[in-house]
Short mmCIF file of C-alpha atoms in Angstrom, two decimals:
data_model
loop_
_atom_site.label_atom_id
_atom_site.label_comp_id
_atom_site.label_asym_id
_atom_site.label_seq_id
_atom_site.Cartn_x
_atom_site.Cartn_y
_atom_site.Cartn_z
CA MET A 1 26.42 -22.05 -5.77
CA PRO A 2 28.83 -19.49 -4.27
CA ARG A 3 28.00 -18.23 -0.79
CA ASP A 4 26.81 -14.64 -0.42
CA PRO A 5 29.82 -12.49 0.53
CA ILE A 6 27.68 -10.26 2.76
CA THR A 7 28.13 -11.13 6.44
CA SER A 8 24.72 -9.86 7.54
CA LEU A 9 22.08 -12.02 5.89
CA PRO A 10 18.98 -10.13 4.71
CA TRP A 11 16.45 -11.82 7.01
CA GLN A 12 18.53 -10.69 9.99
CA ILE A 13 18.18 -6.96 9.32
CA SER A 14 15.11 -6.69 11.57
CA ARG A 15 17.26 -7.39 14.65
CA ALA A 16 19.09 -4.07 15.06
CA GLY A 17 18.20 -0.39 14.93
CA LYS A 18 14.80 1.25 14.57
CA ILE A 19 15.18 1.50 10.80
CA THR A 20 17.69 -0.67 8.99
CA CYS A 21 18.29 -1.14 5.28
CA ASP A 22 20.39 -3.55 3.26
CA ARG A 23 21.38 -1.85 0.01
CA SER A 24 24.33 -4.11 -0.77
CA ARG A 25 22.51 -6.39 -3.20
CA PHE A 26 22.57 -6.13 -6.98
CA GLU A 27 18.95 -7.25 -7.38
CA TYR A 28 17.13 -5.48 -4.56
CA ASP A 29 17.08 -3.19 -1.55
CA ILE A 30 15.24 -4.24 1.59
CA CYS A 31 14.47 -2.28 4.76
CA SER A 32 12.83 -2.91 8.12
CA ILE A 33 11.20 -0.70 10.69
CA ASN A 34 11.86 -2.56 13.90
CA GLY A 35 9.09 -1.68 16.27
CA PRO A 36 5.58 -0.22 16.35
CA ASN A 37 4.90 2.01 13.37
CA VAL A 38 2.07 3.82 11.65
CA PHE A 39 1.65 3.78 7.90
CA SER A 40 0.14 6.72 6.03
CA PRO A 41 -0.86 5.57 2.53
CA ASN A 42 -1.59 9.10 1.34
CA ILE A 43 2.12 9.94 1.49
CA SER A 44 3.51 6.37 1.23
CA THR A 45 5.31 6.76 4.55
CA LEU A 46 5.87 4.57 7.62
CA PHE A 47 6.56 6.43 10.88
CA ASP A 48 8.30 4.82 13.81
CA MET A 49 6.00 5.30 16.84
CA GLU A 50 8.17 6.88 19.51
CA PRO A 51 7.03 6.40 23.14
CA ALA A 52 4.75 9.22 24.20
CA ASP A 53 7.21 10.64 26.74
CA SER A 54 10.27 10.49 24.50
CA THR A 55 12.15 13.58 23.46
CA PRO A 56 11.92 14.34 19.70
CA SER A 57 15.21 13.72 17.96
CA ILE A 58 16.75 14.37 14.57
CA PRO A 59 14.73 12.17 12.21
CA SER A 60 16.25 9.19 10.47
CA ILE A 61 14.83 8.94 6.96
CA GLU A 62 15.16 6.14 4.41
CA LYS A 63 13.57 5.84 0.98
CA ILE A 64 13.12 2.63 -0.99
CA ARG A 65 11.46 1.52 -4.21
CA PRO A 66 10.09 -1.83 -3.02
CA GLN A 67 10.51 -4.02 -6.06
CA PRO A 68 13.50 -6.34 -6.67
CA ARG A 69 14.76 -5.07 -10.00
CA LYS A 70 16.87 -2.15 -8.89
CA TRP A 71 19.67 -2.62 -11.46
CA GLN A 72 17.29 -1.84 -14.34
CA LEU A 73 16.45 1.85 -14.28
CA PHE A 74 13.61 1.90 -16.79
CA PRO A 75 11.09 -0.24 -14.85
CA MET A 76 12.22 1.13 -11.49
CA PHE A 77 11.37 4.68 -12.51
CA GLY A 78 7.77 3.46 -12.58
CA VAL A 79 7.93 2.08 -9.03
CA ASN A 80 6.84 4.54 -6.35
CA GLU A 81 9.10 5.32 -3.41
CA VAL A 82 8.17 4.40 0.15
CA THR A 83 9.58 6.56 2.97
CA LEU A 84 10.54 5.35 6.45
CA ILE A 85 10.92 7.91 9.26
CA SER A 86 12.19 7.40 12.79
CA GLY A 87 12.38 10.23 15.33
CA GLY A 88 11.48 13.83 14.59
CA PRO A 89 7.84 14.90 14.20
CA LYS A 90 5.19 12.53 15.48
CA GLY A 91 3.38 10.48 12.84
CA PRO A 92 -0.39 10.53 12.25
CA ASN A 93 -2.87 8.86 14.58
CA CYS A 94 -3.61 5.20 14.05
CA GLU A 95 -7.00 4.35 12.51
CA VAL A 96 -6.59 0.61 11.85
CA ARG A 97 -4.51 -1.43 14.28
CA HIS A 98 -2.92 -4.78 13.31
CA ASP A 99 -1.37 -7.31 15.68
CA VAL A 100 0.83 -8.85 12.95
CA PRO A 101 3.69 -7.25 10.97
CA ALA A 102 3.52 -5.79 7.46
CA LEU A 103 5.31 -6.68 4.24
CA VAL A 104 5.33 -3.68 1.90
CA PHE A 105 6.05 -4.12 -1.81
CA SER A 106 5.05 -2.84 -5.25
CA THR A 107 3.62 -4.55 -8.30
CA GLY A 108 4.70 -1.72 -10.61
CA GLY A 109 7.44 -2.12 -13.21
CA PHE A 110 6.97 -5.06 -15.59
CA SER A 111 3.98 -6.62 -13.80
CA GLY A 112 1.38 -7.92 -16.23
CA ASN A 113 3.91 -10.02 -18.10
CA PHE A 114 3.43 -13.61 -16.91
CA TRP A 115 7.14 -14.33 -16.50
CA HIS A 116 7.80 -11.07 -14.64
CA ASP A 117 4.79 -11.69 -12.40
CA PHE A 118 6.64 -14.73 -11.06
CA ALA A 119 10.28 -13.64 -11.37
CA ASP A 120 9.81 -10.13 -9.94
CA GLY A 121 6.77 -10.75 -7.78
CA LEU A 122 5.49 -14.12 -6.62
CA ILE A 123 8.77 -16.00 -6.20
CA PRO A 124 10.49 -13.12 -4.32
CA LEU A 125 7.30 -12.67 -2.27
CA PHE A 126 7.23 -16.34 -1.28
CA PHE A 127 10.85 -16.50 -0.16
CA THR A 128 10.79 -13.10 1.56
CA ALA A 129 7.69 -14.12 3.51
CA LYS A 130 9.15 -17.50 4.49
CA SER A 131 12.47 -15.92 5.48
CA PHE A 132 11.15 -13.10 7.67
CA PHE A 133 7.84 -14.38 8.98
CA HIS A 134 8.28 -18.17 9.00
CA ASP A 135 4.87 -19.48 10.12
CA GLN A 136 3.70 -16.11 11.43
CA ASP A 137 0.91 -14.33 9.61
CA PHE A 138 1.49 -10.86 8.16
CA VAL A 139 -0.28 -8.13 6.22
CA MET A 140 0.62 -7.50 2.60
CA VAL A 141 0.73 -3.78 1.85
CA ILE A 142 0.85 -3.53 -1.93
CA ASP A 143 1.45 -0.38 -3.94
CA GLN A 144 0.38 -0.03 -7.59
CA SER A 145 -1.89 -3.02 -6.98
CA HIS A 146 -3.44 -3.73 -10.36
CA ASP A 147 -6.78 -5.57 -10.28
CA TYR A 148 -5.39 -8.07 -12.79
CA TRP A 149 -2.50 -9.01 -10.51
CA ILE A 150 -4.57 -9.24 -7.33
CA ASN A 151 -7.33 -11.30 -8.97
CA LYS A 152 -5.16 -13.67 -10.98
CA TYR A 153 -2.90 -14.55 -8.07
CA SER A 154 -5.41 -14.29 -5.22
CA ASP A 155 -5.14 -17.99 -4.30
CA LEU A 156 -1.37 -17.71 -3.92
CA LEU A 157 -1.59 -14.46 -1.97
CA HIS A 158 -4.11 -15.92 0.47
CA GLY A 159 -1.99 -19.06 0.70
CA LEU A 160 0.80 -16.90 2.15
CA SER A 161 -1.33 -14.70 4.40
CA LYS A 162 -4.89 -14.89 5.70
CA GLN A 163 -4.92 -11.16 6.43
CA ARG A 164 -6.80 -8.68 4.27
CA ILE A 165 -4.51 -7.08 1.70
CA VAL A 166 -3.97 -3.35 2.12
CA ARG A 167 -3.86 -1.79 -1.34
CA MET A 168 -1.74 1.28 -0.75
CA ASP A 169 -2.97 3.26 -3.74
CA ARG A 170 -6.64 2.70 -2.77
CA GLU A 171 -6.38 3.16 1.00
CA THR A 172 -6.98 6.42 2.89
CA ARG A 173 -6.90 5.22 6.51
CA THR A 174 -3.69 4.98 8.51
CA HIS A 175 -2.57 1.51 9.67
CA CYS A 176 -0.42 0.50 12.65
CA PHE A 177 1.86 -2.55 12.72
CA PRO A 178 4.16 -4.02 15.38
CA TRP A 179 7.01 -4.03 12.83
CA ALA A 180 7.41 -4.05 9.05
CA ILE A 181 9.58 -5.27 6.17
CA ILE A 182 9.74 -3.12 3.04
CA GLY A 183 10.89 -4.71 -0.22
CA LEU A 184 11.35 -8.22 -1.63
CA MET A 185 14.45 -10.43 -1.94
CA ARG A 186 15.45 -11.75 -5.36
CA HIS A 187 18.46 -13.91 -6.28
CA GLY A 188 18.27 -14.00 -10.07
CA GLN A 189 16.00 -14.64 -13.02
CA MET A 190 13.31 -16.93 -11.54
CA THR A 191 15.77 -18.64 -9.23
CA VAL A 192 16.78 -18.76 -5.59
CA ASN A 193 20.05 -19.47 -3.81
CA PRO A 194 19.44 -21.78 -0.82
CA ASN A 195 22.70 -20.58 0.77
CA TRP A 196 21.21 -17.11 1.13
CA LEU A 197 18.03 -18.25 2.89
CA PRO A 198 17.22 -19.73 6.28
CA ASN A 199 16.44 -23.47 6.23
CA SER A 200 18.09 -23.77 2.77
CA MET A 201 14.81 -23.37 0.90
CA SER A 202 14.81 -23.89 -2.88
CA LEU A 203 12.53 -23.73 -5.89
CA HIS A 204 11.23 -27.16 -4.82
CA HIS A 205 9.54 -25.42 -1.90
CA PHE A 206 7.86 -22.95 -4.24
CA HIS A 207 6.74 -25.83 -6.48
CA ASP A 208 5.27 -27.56 -3.42
CA PHE A 209 3.47 -24.33 -2.52
CA LEU A 210 1.89 -24.24 -6.00
CA ALA A 211 0.82 -27.87 -5.64
CA GLN A 212 -0.65 -27.23 -2.18
CA THR A 213 -2.56 -24.23 -3.51
CA TYR A 214 -3.93 -25.71 -6.73
CA GLY A 215 -3.77 -29.45 -6.04
CA GLY A 216 -1.45 -32.12 -7.37
CA PRO A 217 -1.62 -33.78 -10.77
CA ASN A 218 -4.86 -35.41 -11.86
CA GLN A 219 -4.12 -39.06 -11.09
CA HIS A 220 -7.17 -40.24 -13.03
CA THR A 221 -5.94 -38.43 -16.14
CA ILE A 222 -2.42 -39.78 -15.71
CA SER A 223 -3.38 -43.40 -15.09
CA HIS A 224 -5.73 -43.64 -18.06
CA HIS A 225 -3.27 -42.48 -20.71
CA PRO A 226 -0.74 -45.12 -21.82
CA ARG A 227 1.36 -42.60 -23.78
CA PRO A 228 3.44 -39.79 -22.27
CA ARG A 229 1.53 -36.52 -22.28
CA LEU A 230 3.29 -33.55 -23.87
CA VAL A 231 2.13 -29.98 -23.35
CA PHE A 232 2.84 -28.10 -26.57
CA ALA A 233 3.15 -24.43 -25.57
CA CYS A 234 1.77 -22.56 -28.59
CA ARG A 235 2.20 -19.03 -29.88
CA HIS A 236 0.04 -17.67 -32.68
CA ARG A 237 0.67 -13.95 -32.22
CA GLY A 238 3.15 -11.42 -30.86
CA GLY A 239 6.31 -12.85 -32.45
CA ARG A 240 8.12 -16.19 -32.04
CA VAL A 241 5.32 -17.92 -33.93
CA LEU A 242 6.02 -21.50 -35.04
CA LEU A 243 5.19 -21.26 -38.75
CA ASN A 244 4.96 -25.03 -39.29
CA HIS A 245 3.04 -25.67 -36.11
CA ALA A 246 0.76 -28.37 -37.58
CA GLU A 247 3.68 -30.37 -38.97
CA VAL A 248 5.55 -30.20 -35.66
CA LYS A 249 2.47 -31.37 -33.75
CA GLN A 250 2.04 -34.28 -36.17
CA MET A 251 5.66 -35.29 -35.63
CA MET A 252 5.18 -35.16 -31.86
CA GLU A 253 2.33 -37.63 -32.21
CA GLU A 254 4.35 -39.83 -34.56
CA VAL A 255 7.16 -39.98 -32.00
CA GLY A 256 4.65 -41.34 -29.51
CA PHE A 257 3.29 -38.45 -27.46
CA GLU A 258 -0.26 -37.62 -26.56
CA VAL A 259 -0.15 -33.91 -27.42
CA ILE A 260 -2.02 -31.21 -25.49
CA GLU A 261 -1.88 -27.82 -27.23
CA PHE A 262 -1.79 -25.02 -24.69
CA GLU A 263 -1.78 -21.29 -25.38
CA PRO A 264 -2.66 -19.53 -22.13
CA THR A 265 -4.00 -15.99 -22.14
CA ALA A 266 -4.24 -13.33 -19.44
CA GLU A 267 -7.63 -14.83 -18.55
CA THR A 268 -6.33 -18.39 -18.09
CA SER A 269 -6.46 -19.26 -14.40
CA LEU A 270 -3.45 -20.77 -12.67
CA ARG A 271 -5.68 -23.59 -11.49
CA GLU A 272 -6.33 -24.52 -15.13
CA SER A 273 -2.65 -24.20 -16.04
CA ASN A 274 -1.66 -26.39 -13.12
CA ALA A 275 -4.21 -29.06 -14.01
CA ILE A 276 -2.86 -29.31 -17.55
CA VAL A 277 0.88 -29.05 -16.92
CA SER A 278 1.22 -30.98 -13.66
CA SER A 279 -0.52 -33.99 -15.22
CA SER A 280 1.90 -34.08 -18.15
CA HIS A 281 5.29 -35.71 -18.61
CA ALA A 282 6.88 -33.13 -20.92
CA LEU A 283 6.67 -29.49 -21.97
CA VAL A 284 7.89 -28.20 -25.33
CA GLY A 285 7.76 -24.68 -26.70
CA VAL A 286 9.49 -21.67 -28.20
CA HIS A 287 11.15 -19.35 -25.68
CA GLY A 288 8.55 -16.96 -24.26
CA ALA A 289 6.56 -16.04 -21.16
CA GLY A 290 4.26 -19.05 -21.57
CA LEU A 291 7.12 -21.37 -20.62
CA THR A 292 6.83 -20.00 -17.08
CA ASN A 293 4.28 -22.80 -16.70
CA LEU A 294 7.24 -25.16 -16.27
CA LEU A 295 6.86 -24.27 -12.58
CA PHE A 296 3.90 -26.67 -12.51
CA LEU A 297 5.87 -29.62 -13.92
CA ARG A 298 6.65 -32.47 -11.57
CA PRO A 299 10.37 -33.02 -10.84
CA GLY A 300 11.62 -35.62 -13.31
CA SER A 301 9.44 -34.32 -16.16
CA SER A 302 11.07 -33.29 -19.43
CA PHE A 303 11.35 -29.76 -20.76
CA LEU A 304 12.52 -28.90 -24.29
CA GLN A 305 13.05 -25.20 -24.98
CA ILE A 306 13.27 -23.99 -28.58
CA VAL A 307 15.74 -21.09 -28.67
CA LEU A 308 15.68 -18.60 -31.55
CA ILE A 309 18.50 -16.38 -32.78
CA GLY A 310 19.51 -13.80 -30.17
CA GLN A 311 17.79 -15.55 -27.27
CA ASP A 312 20.64 -17.55 -25.73
CA GLY A 313 21.08 -15.39 -22.63
CA PRO A 314 17.40 -15.06 -21.67
CA ALA A 315 16.77 -18.73 -22.50
CA ASN A 316 19.54 -19.71 -20.11
CA HIS A 317 18.65 -17.44 -17.20
CA CYS A 318 14.87 -17.47 -17.51
CA TYR A 319 14.28 -21.20 -18.02
CA ARG A 320 17.36 -23.45 -18.23
CA ILE A 321 18.71 -22.61 -14.79
CA PRO A 322 15.31 -22.75 -13.01
CA SER A 323 14.36 -26.01 -14.71
CA ILE A 324 17.59 -27.67 -13.59
CA GLU A 325 17.09 -26.35 -10.05
CA MET A 326 13.61 -27.89 -10.09
CA GLY A 327 14.94 -31.29 -11.09
CA LEU A 328 13.54 -31.32 -14.62
CA GLU A 329 15.15 -33.15 -17.54
CA TYR A 330 16.20 -30.09 -19.54
CA MET A 331 17.02 -29.99 -23.26
CA GLU A 332 17.19 -27.13 -25.73
CA TYR A 333 17.08 -26.86 -29.47
CA LYS A 334 18.93 -23.83 -30.86
CA ILE A 335 17.67 -23.08 -34.32
CA SER A 336 19.97 -22.44 -37.27
CA ILE A 337 19.83 -19.12 -39.07
CA TYR A 338 17.96 -20.87 -41.90
CA GLU A 339 15.05 -21.68 -39.58
CA SER A 340 14.56 -18.04 -38.58
CA SER A 341 12.18 -15.74 -40.44
CA HIS A 342 15.02 -13.18 -40.36
CA ILE A 343 16.84 -15.07 -43.12
CA GLU A 344 14.29 -13.90 -45.68
CA LYS A 345 14.08 -10.36 -44.36
CA TYR A 346 17.77 -9.61 -43.77
CA GLY A 347 19.73 -12.27 -45.68
CA GLU A 348 22.18 -14.91 -44.49
CA ASP A 349 25.16 -12.52 -44.38
CA SER A 350 23.48 -9.80 -42.33
CA VAL A 351 24.64 -8.61 -38.92
CA VAL A 352 21.11 -9.17 -37.59
CA VAL A 353 21.28 -12.87 -38.40
CA ASN A 354 24.91 -13.60 -37.53
CA TYR A 355 25.85 -11.19 -34.72
CA PRO A 356 22.91 -10.49 -32.38
CA GLU A 357 25.36 -9.44 -29.67
CA ALA A 358 26.17 -6.34 -31.74
CA PHE A 359 22.76 -4.96 -30.72
CA LEU A 360 23.47 -5.51 -27.00
CA LYS A 361 26.50 -3.24 -26.72
CA ASP A 362 24.53 -0.86 -24.50
CA GLY A 363 22.66 -3.60 -22.66
CA TRP A 364 19.10 -4.77 -23.12
CA ASN A 365 17.21 -2.28 -25.28
CA GLU A 366 14.00 -1.89 -27.26
CA GLU A 367 15.68 -2.42 -30.64
CA TYR A 368 17.04 -5.77 -29.50
CA ALA A 369 13.69 -6.84 -28.05
CA ASN A 370 11.90 -5.91 -31.27
CA LEU A 371 14.41 -7.70 -33.48
CA TYR A 372 14.73 -11.00 -31.66
CA PHE A 373 11.55 -11.34 -29.62
CA LYS A 374 8.67 -9.38 -31.13
CA ASN A 375 9.47 -9.65 -34.85
CA GLN A 376 11.11 -13.04 -35.28
CA ASP A 377 9.27 -16.25 -36.16
CA VAL A 378 10.58 -19.75 -36.80
CA ARG A 379 10.05 -22.62 -39.21
CA LEU A 380 11.64 -25.69 -37.66
CA ASN A 381 13.69 -28.09 -39.76
CA LEU A 382 11.84 -31.30 -38.96
CA THR A 383 14.82 -33.48 -39.79
CA THR A 384 17.17 -31.79 -37.31
CA PHE A 385 14.48 -31.23 -34.68
CA ARG A 386 13.21 -34.81 -34.60
CA PRO A 387 16.16 -36.33 -32.63
CA TYR A 388 15.59 -33.77 -29.87
CA LEU A 389 11.94 -34.70 -29.78
CA GLU A 390 12.77 -38.40 -29.69
CA GLU A 391 15.16 -37.87 -26.78
CA THR A 392 12.48 -35.87 -24.97
CA TYR A 393 10.06 -38.73 -25.55
CA LYS A 394 12.52 -41.27 -24.16
CA LYS A 395 13.04 -39.25 -20.98
CA ALA A 396 9.31 -38.61 -20.60
CA LYS A 397 8.50 -42.31 -21.12
CA ASP A 398 11.07 -43.30 -18.49
CA PHE A 399 9.55 -40.79 -16.09
CA MET A 400 6.02 -42.06 -16.77
CA ASP A 401 7.08 -45.65 -16.21
CA ARG A 402 8.73 -44.75 -12.91
CA MET A 403 5.58 -42.95 -11.76
CA HIS A 404 3.50 -46.02 -12.65
CA GLY A 405 5.94 -48.36 -10.95
CA ILE A 406 6.77 -50.22 -14.16
#
């Protein structure tokens, strides 16, 4: 990977100045308040705590929307600003005093979508915490803290910090911290660049964190199944439905897999997802948020992504690149136009079927999302798909044999 052209690395910004901000990144802004400060949740503001005998000065003011998706205006409009003030009028009195620093971020924007929860939230949170705080504890100060997000990911949050979470939008008391970081670092779509982090951390470290939190693969389950286990990520609603699902499953079994159908919902716990996926040897599914569960696969497992018309870019950035970084055996099956449900609706000569890029001339937009993600289904050609499945089986069987020492 290319090295970051910025001389000052982001985890070093807390070393100079009372308030410092790095706004040079495409993905995110990040700021620090480098000394004792008091946080007023009612006005989403952190005040630098000047010494009592200091002379008031002209205030230094910075504003930041603390979520790492700054290039995309639509979701960022829904992320509240946090203000940092140094100098000038004295801040409010401190009501709750902490002896560890704060990490302030928002779960606004696209939170609630499983892929975005990881790509915009949990993965940036993990690497930001490890970069700035190392083994030091810290307080998470979270704005727009939806109950769903806090509850679903509570094990991971408490795995990063033992401190009580301060939910900015539900807190009325002021809080004091020795120093604070505001914002999260993000290097791409569910990826990380080790060259831009201390200790050259990678997605392997995040995978290890998941395993430490939820436990490793079920060795009893693995050792008592002579066939490679395949997790078949299913979709039965919301677009990208596999119309010949039963026939595809039957072919998977004919090839030699033990097939586990898996269609997680918002209520599915990550502990359950980990138990199913980490004990498998392969994951297969149509491009969608459910494939985020590849994060639970063991390095060396196989991953086959089914890519529909108009999905090449997201399929590459969201899953191909991360899976390779994780050490998975990646394959993809790009459907022909005749396997898409669009062929019946629009015809084989239509722009919709043949030139999806025509709908991206102004960037990602709702029309494009509706056409190629929400309103497109697929009927796989079993003859052309089978060789991909057989190759996935071969790789999964090799992996299983290595794990069993055969």
